[in-house]
Amino acid sequence: MSNKVTLDKNSVRKNYAFLALMLGGMVLGCIVGWFAPDFGHTIKPLGTVFINMMFCVVVPLVFASIAGSIANMRSRGRAGKIMGTTVATFIVTGAIAAVIMFVLMKIFPPVLEPWQNMTSEQIGEYASISDMLVNFFTASDFVGLLSRKAMLPLIVFSILFGFATNMAGGPDSLVGQWLSSLSDVMMKFINIITKYAPIAFFAIFADLVATYGSSVTTAYGRAMAVYYPLCFIYIFTAFPLFAWFGGGRHGIKTMFQHIARPAIVSLGTCSSVATIPTNVEEARETGIDEDVANMVCPLGATMHMDGSCFSCVLKIAFVLGALGQPFHWSMLPLVVGVAVLSSVGMSGVPGGGYIGEYIIASIFFPAQIDVAFPILVAIGNLVDPPATMINSAGDYVVCYIVSRFNDGKDCLDRAIAKKTSAGK
């Protein structure tokens, strides 16, 4: 018993020491980027290597985790129930986030006076809405699925592949066993890559501060003064409520014990996709069933975008203010609807919001799209880190809610009791 406690304490100490290394790398990178911007740009490749490695591993991980979780379920009805509950939860939490930001934009408008002499910029040619919808969910051939840029088509393919494997023998089939083993191998692969994270975060933040440190204007600064605090307030208010609703009396404490790693990794990579492995690992350690974690986290990387719903409403209010147009309460249903729908279309990779920003511009500012689009892109770049943190860390929290509806409201209590008895 005493040896087990000692091992647990050593494990906790080791985990927090690694988190401290990552945070230290971020802080030191910010300092270096501010005082030595040229050096900050020079070491950028050290961070790019880490991000590229994460992107290389995420495609097989998403395929193995989703397809494997469905293929190895004894009940196809459970797979459908988990998926339905997951998507419904994403929509509800996204709508809540959009309403919160709408109210804040009425109280603290980001632009107090219309901008004068705004210059128009060309945005080039874009696919039609129907083409974009097709591309969101399908790829033209199998090779197209092997790119991180086709995350939604990959998820759709993985879901169908999982159901097909389940129908052909499921966990007793060779393919089902192979998918389970592949998922385990990819998680070990992620553990190896993560050891490089502190160095990578140092380089990433040095370059970010060197590039954007002095470019924020008064209007953008006012917008960020609302957005950044809101993200952290949301983590310490909405997330605990979600965790309590899904996990009961142990939900809040357990959530705060495990949410730090997903939040920090998402801040460092600015990518929901790159945070999938960390979310899955933390969900498993929490006691969430693997079939829930393996479906919620990859789906959430593309479809669960509370932070993006925040930014969508902020962008709409910002451009309306810059153009001197009113932001009425009557716009609430449309703004919330567009925020949720456009967020689903945003890829879980850095810069993936450009599609969502084009959708926003085409719906709200069709006559000024050449002016509105670059403004939306600029805001998107500035809010990307905290937005991604909300999106990615929220995927882990949603696992609690989905578990409650699929495994009972006391599922977390049972998981903790099981871990406690195993420790004895």
XYZ file of C-alpha atoms in Angstrom, residues 31-414:
384
model
C 10.835 36.839 -23.445
C 13.289 35.896 -26.180
C 10.826 36.865 -28.919
C 10.289 40.295 -27.351
C 13.929 41.197 -26.728
C 15.559 39.279 -29.612
C 12.988 39.056 -32.423
C 15.546 38.073 -35.056
C 16.624 35.103 -32.977
C 12.952 34.261 -32.379
C 12.402 33.995 -36.119
C 15.593 31.968 -36.541
C 14.545 29.190 -34.158
C 11.028 28.871 -35.588
C 11.903 25.553 -37.357
C 12.398 23.895 -33.951
C 8.711 24.427 -33.267
C 7.627 23.573 -36.791
C 9.269 20.153 -36.453
C 7.093 19.333 -33.443
C 3.876 20.485 -35.110
C 4.671 18.546 -38.283
C 5.379 15.379 -36.273
C 2.018 15.733 -34.523
C 0.256 16.211 -37.850
C 1.980 13.163 -39.335
C 0.777 10.920 -36.521
C -2.723 12.349 -36.130
C -4.186 10.890 -39.356
C -3.516 7.225 -38.473
C -4.430 7.946 -34.835
C -7.847 9.414 -35.731
C -8.560 6.545 -38.122
C -7.534 3.852 -35.640
C -9.265 5.415 -32.629
C -12.647 6.103 -34.271
C -12.803 3.026 -36.493
C -11.454 0.816 -33.705
C -13.882 2.105 -31.083
C -16.880 1.414 -33.334
C -15.537 -1.876 -34.720
C -14.932 -3.340 -31.268
C -18.271 -2.396 -29.737
C -20.479 -5.368 -28.986
C -23.521 -3.211 -29.705
C -23.853 -1.018 -32.805
C -26.689 0.728 -31.031
C -24.191 2.020 -28.434
C -21.980 3.471 -31.177
C -24.915 5.354 -32.669
C -26.017 6.582 -29.246
C -22.540 7.869 -28.388
C -22.270 9.692 -31.702
C -25.726 11.252 -31.403
C -25.105 12.403 -27.834
C -21.702 13.805 -28.821
C -22.980 15.909 -31.718
C -25.970 17.171 -29.709
C -23.660 18.229 -26.874
C -21.368 20.055 -29.297
C -24.309 22.031 -30.697
C -25.717 22.954 -27.279
C -22.394 24.087 -25.767
C -21.538 26.021 -28.951
C -24.868 27.837 -28.841
C -24.344 28.703 -25.166
C -20.921 30.172 -25.981
C -22.341 32.222 -28.863
C -25.132 33.686 -26.707
C -22.636 34.643 -23.986
C -20.428 36.500 -26.469
C -23.431 38.202 -28.094
C -24.451 39.673 -24.718
C -20.876 40.833 -24.054
C -20.657 42.487 -27.472
C -23.801 44.483 -26.667
C -22.276 45.619 -23.371
C -18.678 46.114 -24.601
C -18.735 46.818 -28.356
C -15.257 46.241 -29.821
C -15.343 49.213 -32.213
C -16.720 52.465 -30.764
C -16.496 54.553 -33.945
C -16.721 53.472 -37.601
C -13.421 53.191 -39.424
C -12.760 55.681 -42.159
C -10.928 55.072 -45.447
C -10.904 51.316 -45.076
C -9.024 49.722 -47.946
C -10.435 46.810 -49.907
C -8.422 43.671 -50.477
C -8.835 40.952 -53.038
C -9.621 37.542 -51.608
C -9.322 35.484 -54.756
C -11.673 32.757 -55.921
C -13.415 30.400 -53.530
C -15.572 27.361 -54.014
C -19.338 27.661 -53.877
C -21.213 26.827 -50.683
C -22.374 23.512 -52.162
C -18.794 22.592 -53.125
C -17.571 23.468 -49.647
C -20.250 21.242 -48.075
C -19.174 18.365 -50.307
C -15.520 18.902 -49.388
C -16.318 19.079 -45.675
C -17.522 15.468 -45.638
C -15.921 13.671 -48.587
C -12.626 13.471 -50.475
C -12.299 12.912 -54.213
C -10.239 9.740 -53.699
C -8.648 7.612 -50.982
C -5.315 9.440 -51.163
C -7.089 12.667 -50.238
C -8.073 11.140 -46.893
C -4.420 10.854 -45.879
C -4.053 14.621 -45.403
C -4.749 16.450 -42.136
C -6.583 19.036 -44.271
C -9.326 16.448 -44.897
C -10.124 15.818 -41.252
C -13.917 15.708 -41.591
C -13.831 13.354 -44.616
C -11.360 11.169 -42.691
C -13.716 11.046 -39.705
C -16.675 10.122 -41.925
C -14.587 7.381 -43.586
C -13.399 6.098 -40.194
C -16.960 5.924 -38.854
C -18.188 3.978 -41.875
C -15.109 1.710 -41.809
C -15.740 1.017 -38.129
C -19.374 0.085 -38.698
C -18.392 -2.127 -41.664
C -15.793 -3.911 -39.527
C -18.327 -4.322 -36.728
C -20.778 -5.928 -39.160
C -18.027 -8.262 -40.435
C -17.122 -9.717 -37.049
C -16.285 -6.743 -34.872
C -13.880 -7.393 -31.995
C -13.521 -11.041 -33.020
C -12.293 -10.172 -36.512
C -8.639 -9.721 -37.454
C -9.320 -6.178 -38.676
C -10.964 -5.250 -35.364
C -7.992 -6.575 -33.405
C -5.585 -4.792 -35.749
C -7.381 -1.461 -35.253
C -7.202 -1.860 -31.470
C -3.477 -2.626 -31.602
C -2.818 0.235 -34.019
C -4.542 2.674 -31.654
C -2.318 1.538 -28.767
C 0.819 1.865 -30.907
C -0.098 5.400 -32.000
C -0.609 6.469 -28.379
C 2.905 5.227 -27.527
C 4.187 7.106 -30.568
C 2.590 10.286 -29.183
C 4.309 9.762 -25.819
C 7.674 9.740 -27.593
C 6.949 12.930 -29.556
C 5.615 14.778 -26.501
C 9.006 14.599 -24.764
C 10.230 17.184 -27.284
C 7.388 19.621 -26.424
C 9.258 22.024 -24.061
C 11.872 22.859 -26.716
C 9.177 23.167 -29.371
C 7.053 25.529 -27.269
C 10.072 27.729 -26.601
C 10.633 28.150 -30.350
C 6.929 28.544 -31.216
C 6.293 31.344 -28.730
C 9.551 33.116 -29.497
C 8.474 33.385 -33.134
C 4.885 34.371 -32.282
C 5.938 37.250 -30.030
C 8.609 38.345 -32.507
C 5.999 38.450 -35.278
C 2.875 39.869 -33.631
C 4.062 41.493 -30.416
C 3.683 45.125 -31.494
C 1.001 44.900 -34.196
C -2.161 45.162 -32.129
C -4.059 48.409 -32.702
C -6.458 50.089 -30.280
C -9.552 48.484 -31.788
C -8.044 45.010 -31.859
C -6.700 45.519 -28.343
C -10.192 46.351 -27.088
C -11.546 43.211 -28.703
C -8.819 41.099 -27.144
C -9.461 42.709 -23.742
C -12.912 41.144 -23.862
C -12.031 37.869 -25.577
C -9.003 36.660 -23.616
C -10.478 37.082 -20.101
C -13.741 35.509 -21.285
C -11.923 32.349 -22.374
C -10.326 31.873 -18.965
C -13.551 32.745 -17.128
C -15.341 30.171 -19.298
C -12.836 27.498 -18.293
C -13.385 28.172 -14.581
C -17.183 28.540 -14.741
C -18.759 26.691 -17.683
C -16.295 23.780 -17.714
C -16.838 22.970 -14.018
C -20.607 23.071 -14.587
C -20.293 20.686 -17.532
C -18.004 18.407 -15.512
C -20.404 18.421 -12.554
C -23.367 17.667 -14.825
C -21.547 14.784 -16.470
C -19.415 13.460 -13.614
C -21.402 14.231 -10.484
C -19.762 15.114 -7.183
C -16.289 14.033 -8.317
C -16.538 15.693 -11.729
C -15.131 19.147 -10.986
C -12.128 17.979 -8.976
C -11.256 15.260 -11.475
C -11.624 17.637 -14.405
C -9.172 20.167 -12.959
C -6.685 17.366 -12.254
C -6.572 16.373 -15.918
C -7.417 19.436 -18.027
C -4.048 21.196 -17.715
C -2.215 19.087 -20.314
C -4.809 19.486 -23.097
C -5.015 23.217 -22.417
C -1.247 23.720 -22.523
C -0.700 21.519 -25.585
C -3.438 23.361 -27.471
C -1.921 26.729 -26.541
C 1.480 25.598 -27.763
C 0.340 24.065 -31.052
C -2.726 26.262 -31.785
C -4.350 23.109 -33.138
C -7.309 21.066 -31.959
C -6.144 18.185 -34.151
C -2.692 18.109 -32.553
C -4.354 17.931 -29.117
C -6.403 14.805 -29.911
C -3.813 12.362 -28.511
C -3.496 14.277 -25.239
C -7.272 14.491 -24.830
C -7.706 10.770 -25.451
C -4.944 9.910 -22.997
C -6.335 12.158 -20.252
C -9.873 10.844 -20.788
C -8.641 7.271 -20.440
C -6.725 8.125 -17.255
C -9.856 9.776 -15.871
C -11.767 6.531 -16.254
C -13.829 7.453 -19.325
C -14.617 4.365 -21.415
C -12.312 4.063 -24.405
C -15.162 3.882 -26.898
C -16.429 7.262 -25.635
C -12.989 8.914 -25.552
C -11.989 7.545 -28.953
C -15.099 8.985 -30.569
C -15.641 12.268 -28.701
C -12.080 13.626 -28.908
C -11.481 13.169 -32.670
C -14.996 14.385 -33.513
C -14.524 17.335 -31.185
C -11.319 18.417 -32.933
C -13.418 19.426 -35.940
C -16.959 19.894 -34.636
C -16.663 21.154 -31.040
C -15.691 24.816 -31.280
C -16.937 26.850 -28.304
C -13.925 29.148 -28.613
C -14.617 29.571 -32.326
C -18.256 30.402 -31.548
C -16.944 33.143 -29.247
C -14.711 34.483 -32.006
C -17.413 34.238 -34.678
C -19.728 36.547 -32.743
C -16.802 38.860 -31.955
C -15.891 39.052 -35.656
C -19.435 39.881 -36.709
C -19.775 42.618 -34.065
C -16.306 43.966 -34.919
C -16.943 44.316 -38.655
C -20.412 45.764 -38.118
C -18.869 48.392 -35.850
C -16.058 49.132 -38.290
C -18.577 49.578 -41.123
C -20.847 51.716 -38.957
C -23.720 49.205 -39.040
C -25.964 48.369 -36.034
C -25.710 45.201 -33.967
C -29.339 44.547 -32.955
C -30.797 42.050 -30.495
C -33.007 40.842 -33.346
C -29.854 39.395 -34.945
C -29.315 36.965 -32.043
C -30.894 33.827 -33.621
C -29.083 34.306 -36.943
C -25.740 35.131 -35.330
C -25.904 32.113 -32.990
C -26.934 29.818 -35.836
C -24.123 30.981 -38.105
C -21.610 30.769 -35.248
C -22.472 27.131 -34.567
C -22.675 26.079 -38.221
C -19.550 27.930 -39.371
C -17.589 26.542 -36.426
C -18.397 23.006 -37.557
C -16.837 23.887 -40.907
C -13.600 25.097 -39.375
C -10.764 22.594 -39.605
C -8.929 21.672 -36.429
C -5.593 22.915 -37.734
C -3.882 26.349 -37.507
C -5.445 28.781 -39.975
C -8.377 26.451 -40.616
C -10.834 29.184 -39.680
C -10.469 30.881 -43.070
C -13.326 28.788 -44.430
C -15.539 29.787 -41.521
C -14.552 33.434 -41.951
C -15.520 33.332 -45.605
C -18.906 31.868 -44.656
C -19.406 34.689 -42.133
C -18.453 37.353 -44.679
C -20.663 35.901 -47.412
C -23.732 35.780 -45.131
C -23.428 39.058 -43.206
C -21.339 41.255 -45.511
C -21.945 40.114 -49.109
C -21.673 43.672 -50.479
C -18.491 44.448 -48.486
C -16.912 41.005 -48.602
C -13.601 42.297 -49.971
C -13.343 44.634 -46.957
C -14.806 42.340 -44.301
C -12.802 39.216 -45.081
C -9.300 40.547 -44.242
C -10.653 42.067 -41.011
C -12.119 38.703 -40.020
C -8.853 36.930 -40.826
C -6.841 39.385 -38.714
C -9.134 38.854 -35.708
C -8.986 35.113 -36.241
C -5.189 35.137 -36.059
C -5.192 37.189 -32.844
C -7.732 35.021 -30.989
C -6.483 31.677 -32.302
C -4.491 30.508 -29.213
C -7.198 30.977 -26.530
C -9.944 29.895 -28.950
C -8.082 26.672 -29.659
C -7.562 26.138 -25.927
C -11.320 26.386 -25.303
C -12.088 24.148 -28.269
C -9.548 21.454 -27.392
C -9.831 21.382 -23.611
C -13.602 21.395 -24.024
C -13.404 18.122 -25.973
C -12.090 16.439 -22.820
C -14.884 17.938 -20.694
C -17.584 16.820 -23.148
C -16.473 13.226 -22.509
C -18.028 13.570 -19.049
C -21.426 14.551 -20.474
C -21.433 11.858 -23.149
C -20.426 9.262 -20.549
C -23.340 10.246 -18.321
C -25.912 9.748 -21.069
C -24.383 6.476 -22.232
C -23.041 4.895 -19.019
C -25.186 6.476 -16.296
C -24.846 9.542 -14.091
C -22.620 7.666 -11.623
C -20.153 6.446 -14.273
C -17.303 8.584 -12.940
C -17.923 7.449 -9.358
C -17.682 3.829 -10.520
